[in-house]
Short mmCIF file of C-alpha atoms in Angstrom, two decimals:
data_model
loop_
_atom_site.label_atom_id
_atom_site.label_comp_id
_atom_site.label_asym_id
_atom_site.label_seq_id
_atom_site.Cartn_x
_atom_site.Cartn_y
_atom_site.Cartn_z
CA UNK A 1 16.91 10.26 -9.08
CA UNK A 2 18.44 7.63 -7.16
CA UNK A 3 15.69 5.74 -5.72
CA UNK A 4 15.92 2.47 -3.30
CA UNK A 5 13.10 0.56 -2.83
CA UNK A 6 12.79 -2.04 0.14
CA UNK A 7 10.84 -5.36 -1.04
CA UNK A 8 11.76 -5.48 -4.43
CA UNK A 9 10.92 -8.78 -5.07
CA UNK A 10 7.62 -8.95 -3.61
CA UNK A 11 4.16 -8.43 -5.41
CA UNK A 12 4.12 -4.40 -5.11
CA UNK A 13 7.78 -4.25 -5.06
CA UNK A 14 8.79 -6.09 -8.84
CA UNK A 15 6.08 -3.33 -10.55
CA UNK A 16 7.74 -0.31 -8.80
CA UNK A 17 10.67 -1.21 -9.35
CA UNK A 18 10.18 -1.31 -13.28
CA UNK A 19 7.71 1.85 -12.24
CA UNK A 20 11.06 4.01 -11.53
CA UNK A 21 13.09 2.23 -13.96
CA UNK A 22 11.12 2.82 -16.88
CA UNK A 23 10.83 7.00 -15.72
CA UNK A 24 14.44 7.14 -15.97
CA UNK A 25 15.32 6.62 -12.10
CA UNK A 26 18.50 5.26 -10.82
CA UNK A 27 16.82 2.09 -8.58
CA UNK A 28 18.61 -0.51 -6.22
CA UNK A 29 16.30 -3.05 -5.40
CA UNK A 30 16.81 -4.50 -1.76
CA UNK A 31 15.38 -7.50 -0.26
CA UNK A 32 15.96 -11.03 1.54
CA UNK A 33 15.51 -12.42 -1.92
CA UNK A 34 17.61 -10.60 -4.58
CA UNK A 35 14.96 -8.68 -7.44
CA UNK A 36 16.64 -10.67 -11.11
CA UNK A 37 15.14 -7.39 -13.42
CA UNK A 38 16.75 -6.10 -16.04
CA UNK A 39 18.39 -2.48 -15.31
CA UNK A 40 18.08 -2.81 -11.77
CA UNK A 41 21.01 -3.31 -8.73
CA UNK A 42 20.05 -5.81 -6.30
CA UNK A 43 21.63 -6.47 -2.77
CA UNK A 44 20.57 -9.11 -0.43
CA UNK A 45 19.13 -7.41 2.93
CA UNK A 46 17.92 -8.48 5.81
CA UNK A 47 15.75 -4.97 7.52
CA UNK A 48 15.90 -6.27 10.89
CA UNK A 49 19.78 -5.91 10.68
CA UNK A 50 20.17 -1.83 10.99
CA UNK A 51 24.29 -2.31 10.00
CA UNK A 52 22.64 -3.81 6.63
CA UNK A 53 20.28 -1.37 6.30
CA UNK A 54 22.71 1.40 6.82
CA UNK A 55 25.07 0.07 4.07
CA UNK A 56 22.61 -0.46 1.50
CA UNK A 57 21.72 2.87 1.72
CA UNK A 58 25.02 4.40 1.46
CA UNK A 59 25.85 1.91 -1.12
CA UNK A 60 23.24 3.35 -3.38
CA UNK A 61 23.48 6.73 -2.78
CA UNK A 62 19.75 7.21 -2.21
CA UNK A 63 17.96 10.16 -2.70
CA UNK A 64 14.52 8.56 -2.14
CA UNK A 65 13.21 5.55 -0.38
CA UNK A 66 10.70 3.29 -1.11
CA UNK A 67 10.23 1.13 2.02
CA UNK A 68 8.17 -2.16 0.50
CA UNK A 69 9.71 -4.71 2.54
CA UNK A 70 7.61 -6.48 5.45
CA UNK A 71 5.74 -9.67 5.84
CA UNK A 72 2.66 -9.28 3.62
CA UNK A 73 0.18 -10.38 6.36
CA UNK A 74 -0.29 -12.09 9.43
CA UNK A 75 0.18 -15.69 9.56
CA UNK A 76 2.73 -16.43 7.72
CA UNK A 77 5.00 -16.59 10.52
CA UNK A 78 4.36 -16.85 13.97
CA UNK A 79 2.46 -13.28 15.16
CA UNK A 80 5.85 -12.03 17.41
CA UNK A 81 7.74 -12.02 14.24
CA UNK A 82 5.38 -10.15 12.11
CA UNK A 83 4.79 -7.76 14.15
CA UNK A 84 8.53 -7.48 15.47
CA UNK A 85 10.66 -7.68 12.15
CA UNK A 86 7.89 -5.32 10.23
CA UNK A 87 7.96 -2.54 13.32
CA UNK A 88 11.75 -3.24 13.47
CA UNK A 89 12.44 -2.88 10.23
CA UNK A 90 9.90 0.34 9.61
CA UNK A 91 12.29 2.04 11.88
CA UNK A 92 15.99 1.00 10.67
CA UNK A 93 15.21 1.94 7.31
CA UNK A 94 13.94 5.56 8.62
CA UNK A 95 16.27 6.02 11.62
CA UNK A 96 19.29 4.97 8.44
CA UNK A 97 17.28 7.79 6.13
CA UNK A 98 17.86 10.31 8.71
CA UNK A 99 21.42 9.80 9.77
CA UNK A 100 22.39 9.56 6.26
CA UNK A 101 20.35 12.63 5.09
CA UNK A 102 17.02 10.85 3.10
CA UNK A 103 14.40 12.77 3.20
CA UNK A 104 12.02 11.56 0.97
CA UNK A 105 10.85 8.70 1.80
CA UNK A 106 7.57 6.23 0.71
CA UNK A 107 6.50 3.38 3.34
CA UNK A 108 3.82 1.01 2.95
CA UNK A 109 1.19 1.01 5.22
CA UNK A 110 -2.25 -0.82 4.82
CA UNK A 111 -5.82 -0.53 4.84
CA UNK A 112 -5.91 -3.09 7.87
CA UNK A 113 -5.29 -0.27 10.27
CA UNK A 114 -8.54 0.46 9.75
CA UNK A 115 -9.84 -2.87 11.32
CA UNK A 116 -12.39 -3.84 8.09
CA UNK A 117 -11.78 -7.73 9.02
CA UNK A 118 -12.80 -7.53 12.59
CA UNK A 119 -15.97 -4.74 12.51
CA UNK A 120 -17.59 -2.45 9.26
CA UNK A 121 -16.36 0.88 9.16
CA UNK A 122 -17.48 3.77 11.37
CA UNK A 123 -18.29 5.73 8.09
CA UNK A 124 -17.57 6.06 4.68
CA UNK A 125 -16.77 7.42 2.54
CA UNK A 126 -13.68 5.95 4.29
CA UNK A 127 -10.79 8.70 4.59
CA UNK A 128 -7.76 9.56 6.65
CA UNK A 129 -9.37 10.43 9.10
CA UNK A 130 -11.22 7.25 10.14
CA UNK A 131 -9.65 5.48 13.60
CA UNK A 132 -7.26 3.19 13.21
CA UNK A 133 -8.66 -0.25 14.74
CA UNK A 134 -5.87 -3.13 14.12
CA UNK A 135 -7.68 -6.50 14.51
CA UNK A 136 -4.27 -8.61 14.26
CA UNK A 137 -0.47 -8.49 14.60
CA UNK A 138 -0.02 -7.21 10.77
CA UNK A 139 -2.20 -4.22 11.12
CA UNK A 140 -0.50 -3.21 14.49
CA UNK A 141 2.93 -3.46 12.93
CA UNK A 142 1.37 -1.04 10.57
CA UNK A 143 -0.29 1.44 13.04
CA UNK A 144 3.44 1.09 14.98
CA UNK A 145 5.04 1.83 11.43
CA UNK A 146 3.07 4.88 10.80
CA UNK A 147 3.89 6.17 14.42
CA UNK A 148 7.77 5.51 14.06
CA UNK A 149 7.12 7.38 10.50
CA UNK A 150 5.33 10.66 11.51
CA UNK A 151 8.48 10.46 14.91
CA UNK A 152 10.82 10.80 12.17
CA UNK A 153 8.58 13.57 10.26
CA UNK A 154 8.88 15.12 13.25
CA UNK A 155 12.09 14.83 14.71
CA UNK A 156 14.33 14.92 11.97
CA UNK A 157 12.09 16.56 8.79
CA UNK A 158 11.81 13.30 6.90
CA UNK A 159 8.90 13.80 4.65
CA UNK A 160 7.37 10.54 4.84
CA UNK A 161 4.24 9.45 3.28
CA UNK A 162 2.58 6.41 4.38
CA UNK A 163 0.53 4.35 2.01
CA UNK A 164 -2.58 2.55 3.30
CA UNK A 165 -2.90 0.00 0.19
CA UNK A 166 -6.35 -2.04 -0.03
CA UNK A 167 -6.70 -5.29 -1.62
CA UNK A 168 -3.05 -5.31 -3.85
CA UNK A 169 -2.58 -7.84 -6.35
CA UNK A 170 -0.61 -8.62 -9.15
CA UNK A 171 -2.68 -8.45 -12.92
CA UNK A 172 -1.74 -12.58 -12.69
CA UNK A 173 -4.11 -12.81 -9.34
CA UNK A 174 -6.56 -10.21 -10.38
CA UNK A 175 -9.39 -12.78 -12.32
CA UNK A 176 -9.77 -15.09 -9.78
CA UNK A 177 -10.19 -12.97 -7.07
CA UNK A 178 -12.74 -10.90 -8.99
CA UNK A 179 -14.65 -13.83 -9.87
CA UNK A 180 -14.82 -14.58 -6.36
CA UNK A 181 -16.18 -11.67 -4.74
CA UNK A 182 -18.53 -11.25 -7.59
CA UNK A 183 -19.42 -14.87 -6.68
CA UNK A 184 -19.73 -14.04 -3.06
CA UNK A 185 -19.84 -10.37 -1.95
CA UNK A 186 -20.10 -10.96 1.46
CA UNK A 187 -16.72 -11.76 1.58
CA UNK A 188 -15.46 -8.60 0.19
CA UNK A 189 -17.15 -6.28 2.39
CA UNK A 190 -13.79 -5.89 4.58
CA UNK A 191 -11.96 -5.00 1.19
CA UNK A 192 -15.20 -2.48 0.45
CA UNK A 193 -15.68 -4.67 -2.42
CA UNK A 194 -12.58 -3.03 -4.19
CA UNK A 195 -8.94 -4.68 -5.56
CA UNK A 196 -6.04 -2.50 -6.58
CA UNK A 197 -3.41 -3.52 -9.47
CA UNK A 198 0.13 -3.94 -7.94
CA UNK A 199 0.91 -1.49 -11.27
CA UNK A 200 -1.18 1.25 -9.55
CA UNK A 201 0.14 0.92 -5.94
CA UNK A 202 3.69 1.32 -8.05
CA UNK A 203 2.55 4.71 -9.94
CA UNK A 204 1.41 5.91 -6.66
CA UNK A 205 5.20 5.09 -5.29
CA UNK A 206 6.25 6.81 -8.38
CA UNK A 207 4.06 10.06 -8.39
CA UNK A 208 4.97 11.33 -4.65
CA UNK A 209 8.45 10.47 -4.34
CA UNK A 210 8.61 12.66 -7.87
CA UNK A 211 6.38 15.54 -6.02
CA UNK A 212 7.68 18.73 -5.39
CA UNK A 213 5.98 19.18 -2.10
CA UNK A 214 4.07 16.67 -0.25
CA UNK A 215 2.85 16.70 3.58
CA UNK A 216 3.53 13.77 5.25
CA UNK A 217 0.87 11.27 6.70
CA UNK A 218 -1.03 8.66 5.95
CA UNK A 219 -2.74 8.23 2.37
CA UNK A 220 -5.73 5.57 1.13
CA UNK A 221 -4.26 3.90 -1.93
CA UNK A 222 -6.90 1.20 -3.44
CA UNK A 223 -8.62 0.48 -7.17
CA UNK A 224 -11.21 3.60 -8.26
CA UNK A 225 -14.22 1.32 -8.09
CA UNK A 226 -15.72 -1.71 -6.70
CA UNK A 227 -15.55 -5.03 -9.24
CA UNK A 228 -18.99 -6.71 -8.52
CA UNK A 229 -22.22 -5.52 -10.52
CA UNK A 230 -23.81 -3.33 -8.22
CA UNK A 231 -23.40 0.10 -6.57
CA UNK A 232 -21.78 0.79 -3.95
CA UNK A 233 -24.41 2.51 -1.76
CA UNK A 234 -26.63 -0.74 -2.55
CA UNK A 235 -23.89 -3.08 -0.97
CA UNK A 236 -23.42 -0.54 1.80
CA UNK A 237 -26.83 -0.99 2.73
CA UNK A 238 -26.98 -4.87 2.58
CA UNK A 239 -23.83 -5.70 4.29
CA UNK A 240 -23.27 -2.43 6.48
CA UNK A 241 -26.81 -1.30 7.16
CA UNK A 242 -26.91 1.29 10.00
CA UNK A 243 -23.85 -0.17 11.59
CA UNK A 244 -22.13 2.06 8.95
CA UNK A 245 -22.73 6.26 8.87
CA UNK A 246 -22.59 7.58 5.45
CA UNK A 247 -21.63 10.81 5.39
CA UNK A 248 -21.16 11.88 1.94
CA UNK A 249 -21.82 10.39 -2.01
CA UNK A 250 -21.06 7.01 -2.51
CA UNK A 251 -21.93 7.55 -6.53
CA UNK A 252 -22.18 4.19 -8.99
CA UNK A 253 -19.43 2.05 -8.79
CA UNK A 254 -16.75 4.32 -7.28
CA UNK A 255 -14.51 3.13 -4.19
CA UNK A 256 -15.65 3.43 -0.59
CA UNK A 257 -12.31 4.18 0.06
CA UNK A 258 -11.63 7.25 -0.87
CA UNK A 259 -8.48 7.94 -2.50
CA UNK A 260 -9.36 12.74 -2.84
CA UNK A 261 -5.97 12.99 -0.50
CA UNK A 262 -3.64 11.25 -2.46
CA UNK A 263 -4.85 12.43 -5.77
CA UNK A 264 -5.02 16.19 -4.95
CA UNK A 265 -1.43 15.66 -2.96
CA UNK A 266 0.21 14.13 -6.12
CA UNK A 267 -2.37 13.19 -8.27
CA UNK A 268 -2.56 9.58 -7.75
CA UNK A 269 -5.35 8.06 -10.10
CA UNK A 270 -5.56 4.45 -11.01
CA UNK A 271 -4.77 3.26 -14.45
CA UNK A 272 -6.06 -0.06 -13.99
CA UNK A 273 -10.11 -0.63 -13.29
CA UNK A 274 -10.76 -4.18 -12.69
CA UNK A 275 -14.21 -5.43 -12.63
CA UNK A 276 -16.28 -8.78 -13.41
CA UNK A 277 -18.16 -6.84 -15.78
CA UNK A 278 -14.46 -6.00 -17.50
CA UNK A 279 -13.62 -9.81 -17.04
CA UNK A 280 -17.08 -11.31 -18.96
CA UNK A 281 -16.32 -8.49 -21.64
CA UNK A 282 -13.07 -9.67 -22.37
CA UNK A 283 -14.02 -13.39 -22.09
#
């Protein structure tokens, strides 16, 4: 399959990119900085520039999309251009899918929509179905991104998934930031004490553009299990307390984030289980 993947140089979008490549697919990698990997086209791109978008597409010949591409968080640049380029460019790439006939199409959302940095979840386990609370410019352009995804899903038939990652990072970053929110839960209570390896946000690209049938909406993406040494219904109680409903199992050291949509919709499981008690065993 012909796949193009927005973001292709950024810390999701280099593993996807080898993700496709190494299942065979076809993949032209677009972003502002060109993607320098082996087996892969690259075009320069800006997303807020529809003509650009539009050509890349046709150039390619896409039969799937893999929209990546957005500033990672807010703060980077000022918050009117995160949230402006991100919602601007969530809808060029899916207003250029539908004129040019694109239906399947894979756009990154994030777990921010759900507002973890600002107030503890209403409930967990913590599924689709939770309210989408945005506590900064990022996870509006998000919540707007979704929106302008299930228009198009709507409107013109796209079938367009979008992925609400938690806590990405690249198997280089993974150590540290283990070691720190072992160090100091507290501080990973808005992540629900979980990480996810760029590699497994890339399968998940991978697995539903490659399903046969998938409903579009919104689907959690994170790691399968918290990485400090204690449950997860014993940090639920000491950080959330009764500001937090649960409603259902939260068993050992599995996710509070539950990821039962995405793996009975294509069968998303994680490869990679990072954990301090992995780190000390391998140390």
């Amino acid at each position: 399959m012909r796949v193009l993947i927005t973001g292709g140089s950024g810390r999701i979008g280099r593993y996807t990119v080898r993700e496709f490549l190494d299942a065979g697919h076809q993949v032209t990698s677009v972003d502002v900085v060109p993607t320098d990997l082996e087996g892969a086209a690259a075009l320069r791109v800006d997303l807020t520039d529809a003509g650009q978008v539009y050509q890349a597409l046709a150039m390619a010949h896409a039969e799937a999309v893999v929209h990546l591409g957005a500033w990672a968080n807010a703060g980077i640049v000022p918050h009117s251009i995160t949230y402006g380029d991100n919602a601007r460019g969530a809808y060029n790439v899916l207003q250029a899918c539908a004129d040019l006939g694109i239906r399947r199409v894979v756009s990154a959302s994030s777990a921010q929509v759900y507002g973890m940095a600002a107030a503890p979840p209403l409930y967990l386990p913590l599924d689709e179905e939770h309210p989408t609370r945005p506590a900064n410019p990022y996870a509006l352009s998000k919540v707007t991104g979704e929106q302008v995804a299930a228009y198009f899903a709507a409107t013109a038939g796209l079938s367009v998934v979008s992925f609400r990652l938690m806590g990405i990072r690249a198997p280089e970053e993974m150590e540290p930031h283990v070691r720190a929110m072992a160090a100091h839960p507290a501080g990973g209570a808005r992540l629900l004490w979980t990480l996810t390896d760029a590699r497994d946000a890339a399968l998940a690209c991978r697995l539903a553009v490659e399903a046969a049938d998938i409903a579009p909406g919104p689907y959690n993406i994170t790691g399968a299990n918290v990485v400090v040494n204690e449950d997860a219904a014993a940090l639920v109680q000491r950080y959330f307390a009764s500001r937090t409903a649960v409603r259902g199992p939260l068993p050992g050291r599995i996710s509070p984030m539950s990821c039962a949509k995405a793996e009975a919709a294509f069968g998303y499981r994680p490869r990679h289980h990072p954990s301090i008690a992995e780190i000390e065993v391998i140390r």
